[in-house]
């Protein structure tokens, strides 16, 4: 056996290892995280200066390997050019792990059919409305407009990390009903 034959054998072994590892990873599968947004918005708190509402988002992993949510952001789309009477701030909060610093702590989402039986994780999309420009909360909410809320999260697993997003639509009527105010006819 000469030197070129040895090189050929080494290359064949390396190629076989790469193909076998790709096949093994393909059999193990990837994470596939889906989110259920069907829960309604509910009122958390209200005082004369603010209204806080939330919506439960249920995350499930229907894939074959574990996934991780590394970050989550709630971003209300209410620019001052659209309506300057209220300030809307959003925050994502893990179920059972509220934080005052607005930091989102990463969470593992087990694969479908795991031994622990955990099949869902909940995140709450929270929105805080505060009146602006000297308005009262009731006046500001009575002139409220429909808004869109982006919920953006970073997920990872066997696939490289990537961002996903869902959009929640929140009507002025729904906000007024949660706050107990009547919409103005203007």
mmCIF file of C-alpha atoms in Angstrom:
data_model
loop_
_atom_site.group_PDB
_atom_site.id
_atom_site.type_symbol
_atom_site.label_atom_id
_atom_site.label_comp_id
_atom_site.label_asym_id
_atom_site.label_seq_id
_atom_site.Cartn_x
_atom_site.Cartn_y
_atom_site.Cartn_z
ATOM 1 C CA UNK A 1 0.000 0.000 0.000
ATOM 2 C CA UNK A 2 1.440 3.321 -0.991
ATOM 3 C CA UNK A 3 0.908 6.804 0.458
ATOM 4 C CA UNK A 4 -1.964 7.725 -1.930
ATOM 5 C CA UNK A 5 -3.905 4.596 -0.947
ATOM 6 C CA UNK A 6 -3.599 5.564 2.739
ATOM 7 C CA UNK A 7 -4.850 9.088 1.959
ATOM 8 C CA UNK A 8 -7.801 7.618 0.016
ATOM 9 C CA UNK A 9 -8.731 5.382 2.976
ATOM 10 C CA UNK A 10 -8.507 8.298 5.427
ATOM 11 C CA UNK A 11 -10.721 10.455 3.186
ATOM 12 C CA UNK A 12 -13.290 7.653 2.838
ATOM 13 C CA UNK A 13 -13.384 7.196 6.634
ATOM 14 C CA UNK A 14 -13.826 10.950 7.200
ATOM 15 C CA UNK A 15 -16.593 11.086 4.589
ATOM 16 C CA UNK A 16 -18.348 8.075 6.164
ATOM 17 C CA UNK A 17 -18.203 9.692 9.624
ATOM 18 C CA UNK A 18 -19.680 12.933 8.267
ATOM 19 C CA UNK A 19 -22.493 11.106 6.474
ATOM 20 C CA UNK A 20 -23.295 8.973 9.541
ATOM 21 C CA UNK A 21 -23.335 12.009 11.853
ATOM 22 C CA UNK A 22 -25.682 13.865 9.454
ATOM 23 C CA UNK A 23 -27.982 10.835 9.340
ATOM 24 C CA UNK A 24 -27.966 10.547 13.141
ATOM 25 C CA UNK A 25 -28.826 14.241 13.577
ATOM 26 C CA UNK A 26 -31.577 13.972 10.963
ATOM 27 C CA UNK A 27 -33.100 11.021 12.833
ATOM 28 C CA UNK A 28 -32.953 12.961 16.110
ATOM 29 C CA UNK A 29 -34.896 15.816 14.492
ATOM 30 C CA UNK A 30 -35.152 19.515 15.203
ATOM 31 C CA UNK A 31 -37.231 21.661 17.499
ATOM 32 C CA UNK A 32 -40.449 23.096 16.103
ATOM 33 C CA UNK A 33 -41.943 25.675 18.442
ATOM 34 C CA UNK A 34 -45.511 26.819 17.826
ATOM 35 C CA UNK A 35 -47.473 29.464 19.722
ATOM 36 C CA UNK A 36 -51.177 29.604 20.544
ATOM 37 C CA UNK A 37 -52.472 33.193 20.720
ATOM 38 C CA UNK A 38 -56.166 32.389 21.200
ATOM 39 C CA UNK A 39 -56.417 33.466 24.867
ATOM 40 C CA UNK A 40 -58.145 36.846 25.359
ATOM 41 C CA UNK A 41 -56.577 39.971 26.813
ATOM 42 C CA UNK A 42 -57.456 40.386 30.496
ATOM 43 C CA UNK A 43 -57.111 43.301 32.897
ATOM 44 C CA UNK A 44 -54.312 42.949 35.462
ATOM 45 C CA UNK A 45 -54.667 46.295 37.213
ATOM 46 C CA UNK A 46 -56.034 49.777 36.805
ATOM 47 C CA UNK A 47 -55.685 52.983 38.780
ATOM 48 C CA UNK A 48 -56.207 56.626 37.873
ATOM 49 C CA UNK A 49 -52.832 56.792 36.097
ATOM 50 C CA UNK A 50 -52.489 53.465 34.268
ATOM 51 C CA UNK A 51 -54.107 50.358 32.865
ATOM 52 C CA UNK A 52 -52.222 47.056 32.672
ATOM 53 C CA UNK A 53 -53.551 44.215 30.533
ATOM 54 C CA UNK A 54 -52.072 40.881 29.524
ATOM 55 C CA UNK A 55 -52.536 38.006 27.105
ATOM 56 C CA UNK A 56 -51.353 34.473 27.718
ATOM 57 C CA UNK A 57 -49.297 32.964 24.902
ATOM 58 C CA UNK A 58 -48.862 29.192 25.006
ATOM 59 C CA UNK A 59 -45.656 27.831 23.476
ATOM 60 C CA UNK A 60 -45.420 24.153 22.525
ATOM 61 C CA UNK A 61 -42.605 22.226 20.930
ATOM 62 C CA UNK A 62 -44.047 19.785 18.395
ATOM 63 C CA UNK A 63 -40.590 18.856 17.103
ATOM 64 C CA UNK A 64 -38.306 15.973 17.988
ATOM 65 C CA UNK A 65 -35.674 17.789 20.079
ATOM 66 C CA UNK A 66 -35.686 20.345 22.882
ATOM 67 C CA UNK A 67 -35.833 24.044 22.122
ATOM 68 C CA UNK A 68 -34.913 27.184 24.043
ATOM 69 C CA UNK A 69 -36.584 30.592 24.078
ATOM 70 C CA UNK A 70 -33.668 32.899 24.801
ATOM 71 C CA UNK A 71 -35.412 36.251 24.649
ATOM 72 C CA UNK A 72 -38.907 37.673 24.196
ATOM 73 C CA UNK A 73 -40.033 41.221 23.471
ATOM 74 C CA UNK A 74 -43.519 42.749 23.398
ATOM 75 C CA UNK A 75 -43.670 45.839 21.182
ATOM 76 C CA UNK A 76 -46.917 47.805 20.871
ATOM 77 C CA UNK A 77 -47.173 49.597 17.530
ATOM 78 C CA UNK A 78 -48.622 52.915 18.692
ATOM 79 C CA UNK A 79 -46.499 55.798 17.394
ATOM 80 C CA UNK A 80 -47.310 59.312 18.620
ATOM 81 C CA UNK A 81 -48.194 60.242 15.031
ATOM 82 C CA UNK A 82 -51.091 57.777 15.190
ATOM 83 C CA UNK A 83 -52.299 58.740 18.679
ATOM 84 C CA UNK A 84 -50.404 60.883 21.183
ATOM 85 C CA UNK A 85 -52.892 60.668 24.065
ATOM 86 C CA UNK A 86 -51.527 57.474 25.568
ATOM 87 C CA UNK A 87 -48.144 55.869 26.053
ATOM 88 C CA UNK A 88 -48.122 52.093 25.504
ATOM 89 C CA UNK A 89 -45.287 49.957 26.893
ATOM 90 C CA UNK A 90 -44.935 46.207 26.473
ATOM 91 C CA UNK A 91 -43.116 43.463 28.320
ATOM 92 C CA UNK A 92 -42.866 39.674 28.106
ATOM 93 C CA UNK A 93 -43.108 37.787 31.374
ATOM 94 C CA UNK A 94 -42.678 34.077 32.057
ATOM 95 C CA UNK A 95 -45.479 32.373 33.926
ATOM 96 C CA UNK A 96 -44.626 32.196 37.617
ATOM 97 C CA UNK A 97 -41.444 34.256 37.227
ATOM 98 C CA UNK A 98 -42.313 37.978 37.225
ATOM 99 C CA UNK A 99 -39.342 40.328 37.136
ATOM 100 C CA UNK A 100 -39.197 44.032 37.885
ATOM 101 C CA UNK A 101 -36.149 44.641 35.671
ATOM 102 C CA UNK A 102 -37.939 43.629 32.403
ATOM 103 C CA UNK A 103 -35.266 40.981 31.754
ATOM 104 C CA UNK A 104 -36.554 37.840 30.048
ATOM 105 C CA UNK A 105 -34.981 34.736 31.533
ATOM 106 C CA UNK A 106 -34.403 31.973 28.967
ATOM 107 C CA UNK A 107 -36.677 28.945 29.130
ATOM 108 C CA UNK A 108 -36.425 25.374 27.888
ATOM 109 C CA UNK A 109 -39.349 24.007 25.913
ATOM 110 C CA UNK A 110 -39.288 20.234 26.049
ATOM 111 C CA UNK A 111 -39.909 18.168 22.950
ATOM 112 C CA UNK A 112 -43.239 16.514 22.244
ATOM 113 C CA UNK A 113 -43.708 13.298 24.196
ATOM 114 C CA UNK A 114 -40.878 13.897 26.666
ATOM 115 C CA UNK A 115 -40.551 11.802 29.807
ATOM 116 C CA UNK A 116 -41.525 14.675 32.119
ATOM 117 C CA UNK A 117 -44.825 15.190 30.321
ATOM 118 C CA UNK A 118 -44.313 18.972 30.075
ATOM 119 C CA UNK A 119 -45.945 19.992 26.843
ATOM 120 C CA UNK A 120 -46.438 23.759 27.140
ATOM 121 C CA UNK A 121 -44.843 26.901 28.530
ATOM 122 C CA UNK A 122 -46.705 30.158 29.031
ATOM 123 C CA UNK A 123 -45.494 33.697 28.457
ATOM 124 C CA UNK A 124 -47.641 36.719 29.212
ATOM 125 C CA UNK A 125 -47.599 39.656 26.809
ATOM 126 C CA UNK A 126 -48.207 42.608 29.163
ATOM 127 C CA UNK A 127 -49.167 46.108 28.073
ATOM 128 C CA UNK A 128 -49.213 49.197 30.250
ATOM 129 C CA UNK A 129 -51.170 52.249 29.086
ATOM 130 C CA UNK A 130 -50.396 55.625 30.676
ATOM 131 C CA UNK A 131 -52.073 58.918 29.674
ATOM 132 C CA UNK A 132 -49.985 61.684 28.115
ATOM 133 C CA UNK A 133 -50.324 65.415 27.471
ATOM 134 C CA UNK A 134 -52.247 66.172 30.669
ATOM 135 C CA UNK A 135 -55.121 63.804 29.890
ATOM 136 C CA UNK A 136 -56.836 61.569 32.387
ATOM 137 C CA UNK A 137 -56.699 57.826 31.807
ATOM 138 C CA UNK A 138 -60.444 57.702 31.115
ATOM 139 C CA UNK A 139 -60.260 60.534 28.546
ATOM 140 C CA UNK A 140 -57.182 59.072 26.832
ATOM 141 C CA UNK A 141 -58.706 55.577 26.594
ATOM 142 C CA UNK A 142 -62.070 56.917 25.386
ATOM 143 C CA UNK A 143 -60.267 58.293 22.289
ATOM 144 C CA UNK A 144 -58.035 55.239 21.854
ATOM 145 C CA UNK A 145 -57.263 53.719 18.440
ATOM 146 C CA UNK A 146 -56.793 50.115 17.336
ATOM 147 C CA UNK A 147 -53.221 48.898 17.777
ATOM 148 C CA UNK A 148 -51.033 46.014 16.674
ATOM 149 C CA UNK A 149 -48.683 44.373 19.160
ATOM 150 C CA UNK A 150 -45.609 42.489 17.944
ATOM 151 C CA UNK A 151 -44.397 39.613 20.104
ATOM 152 C CA UNK A 152 -40.867 38.732 19.021
ATOM 153 C CA UNK A 153 -38.801 35.889 20.453
ATOM 154 C CA UNK A 154 -35.421 34.352 19.846
ATOM 155 C CA UNK A 155 -35.401 30.562 19.738
ATOM 156 C CA UNK A 156 -32.745 27.937 19.340
ATOM 157 C CA UNK A 157 -32.191 24.208 19.502
ATOM 158 C CA UNK A 158 -30.493 22.032 16.910
ATOM 159 C CA UNK A 159 -31.105 24.843 14.423
ATOM 160 C CA UNK A 160 -29.048 28.028 14.845
ATOM 161 C CA UNK A 161 -30.793 30.748 16.827
ATOM 162 C CA UNK A 162 -33.340 32.771 14.906
ATOM 163 C CA UNK A 163 -36.154 35.209 15.576
ATOM 164 C CA UNK A 164 -39.864 34.500 15.220
ATOM 165 C CA UNK A 165 -42.785 36.911 15.525
ATOM 166 C CA UNK A 166 -46.537 36.963 15.908
ATOM 167 C CA UNK A 167 -48.768 40.014 15.645
ATOM 168 C CA UNK A 168 -51.659 40.532 18.020
ATOM 169 C CA UNK A 169 -54.452 42.896 17.063
ATOM 170 C CA UNK A 170 -56.047 44.889 19.872
ATOM 171 C CA UNK A 171 -59.087 47.005 19.045
ATOM 172 C CA UNK A 172 -59.980 50.287 20.715
ATOM 173 C CA UNK A 173 -63.320 48.708 21.690
ATOM 174 C CA UNK A 174 -61.558 45.833 23.453
ATOM 175 C CA UNK A 175 -59.279 48.218 25.359
ATOM 176 C CA UNK A 176 -62.245 50.414 26.360
ATOM 177 C CA UNK A 177 -64.204 47.373 27.546
ATOM 178 C CA UNK A 178 -61.268 46.151 29.676
ATOM 179 C CA UNK A 179 -60.884 49.635 31.178
ATOM 180 C CA UNK A 180 -64.607 50.143 31.711
ATOM 181 C CA UNK A 181 -64.809 53.324 29.605
ATOM 182 C CA UNK A 182 -67.020 54.323 26.682
ATOM 183 C CA UNK A 183 -65.392 55.166 23.365
ATOM 184 C CA UNK A 184 -65.965 58.719 22.168
ATOM 185 C CA UNK A 185 -67.729 59.138 18.821
ATOM 186 C CA UNK A 186 -65.154 61.278 17.033
#
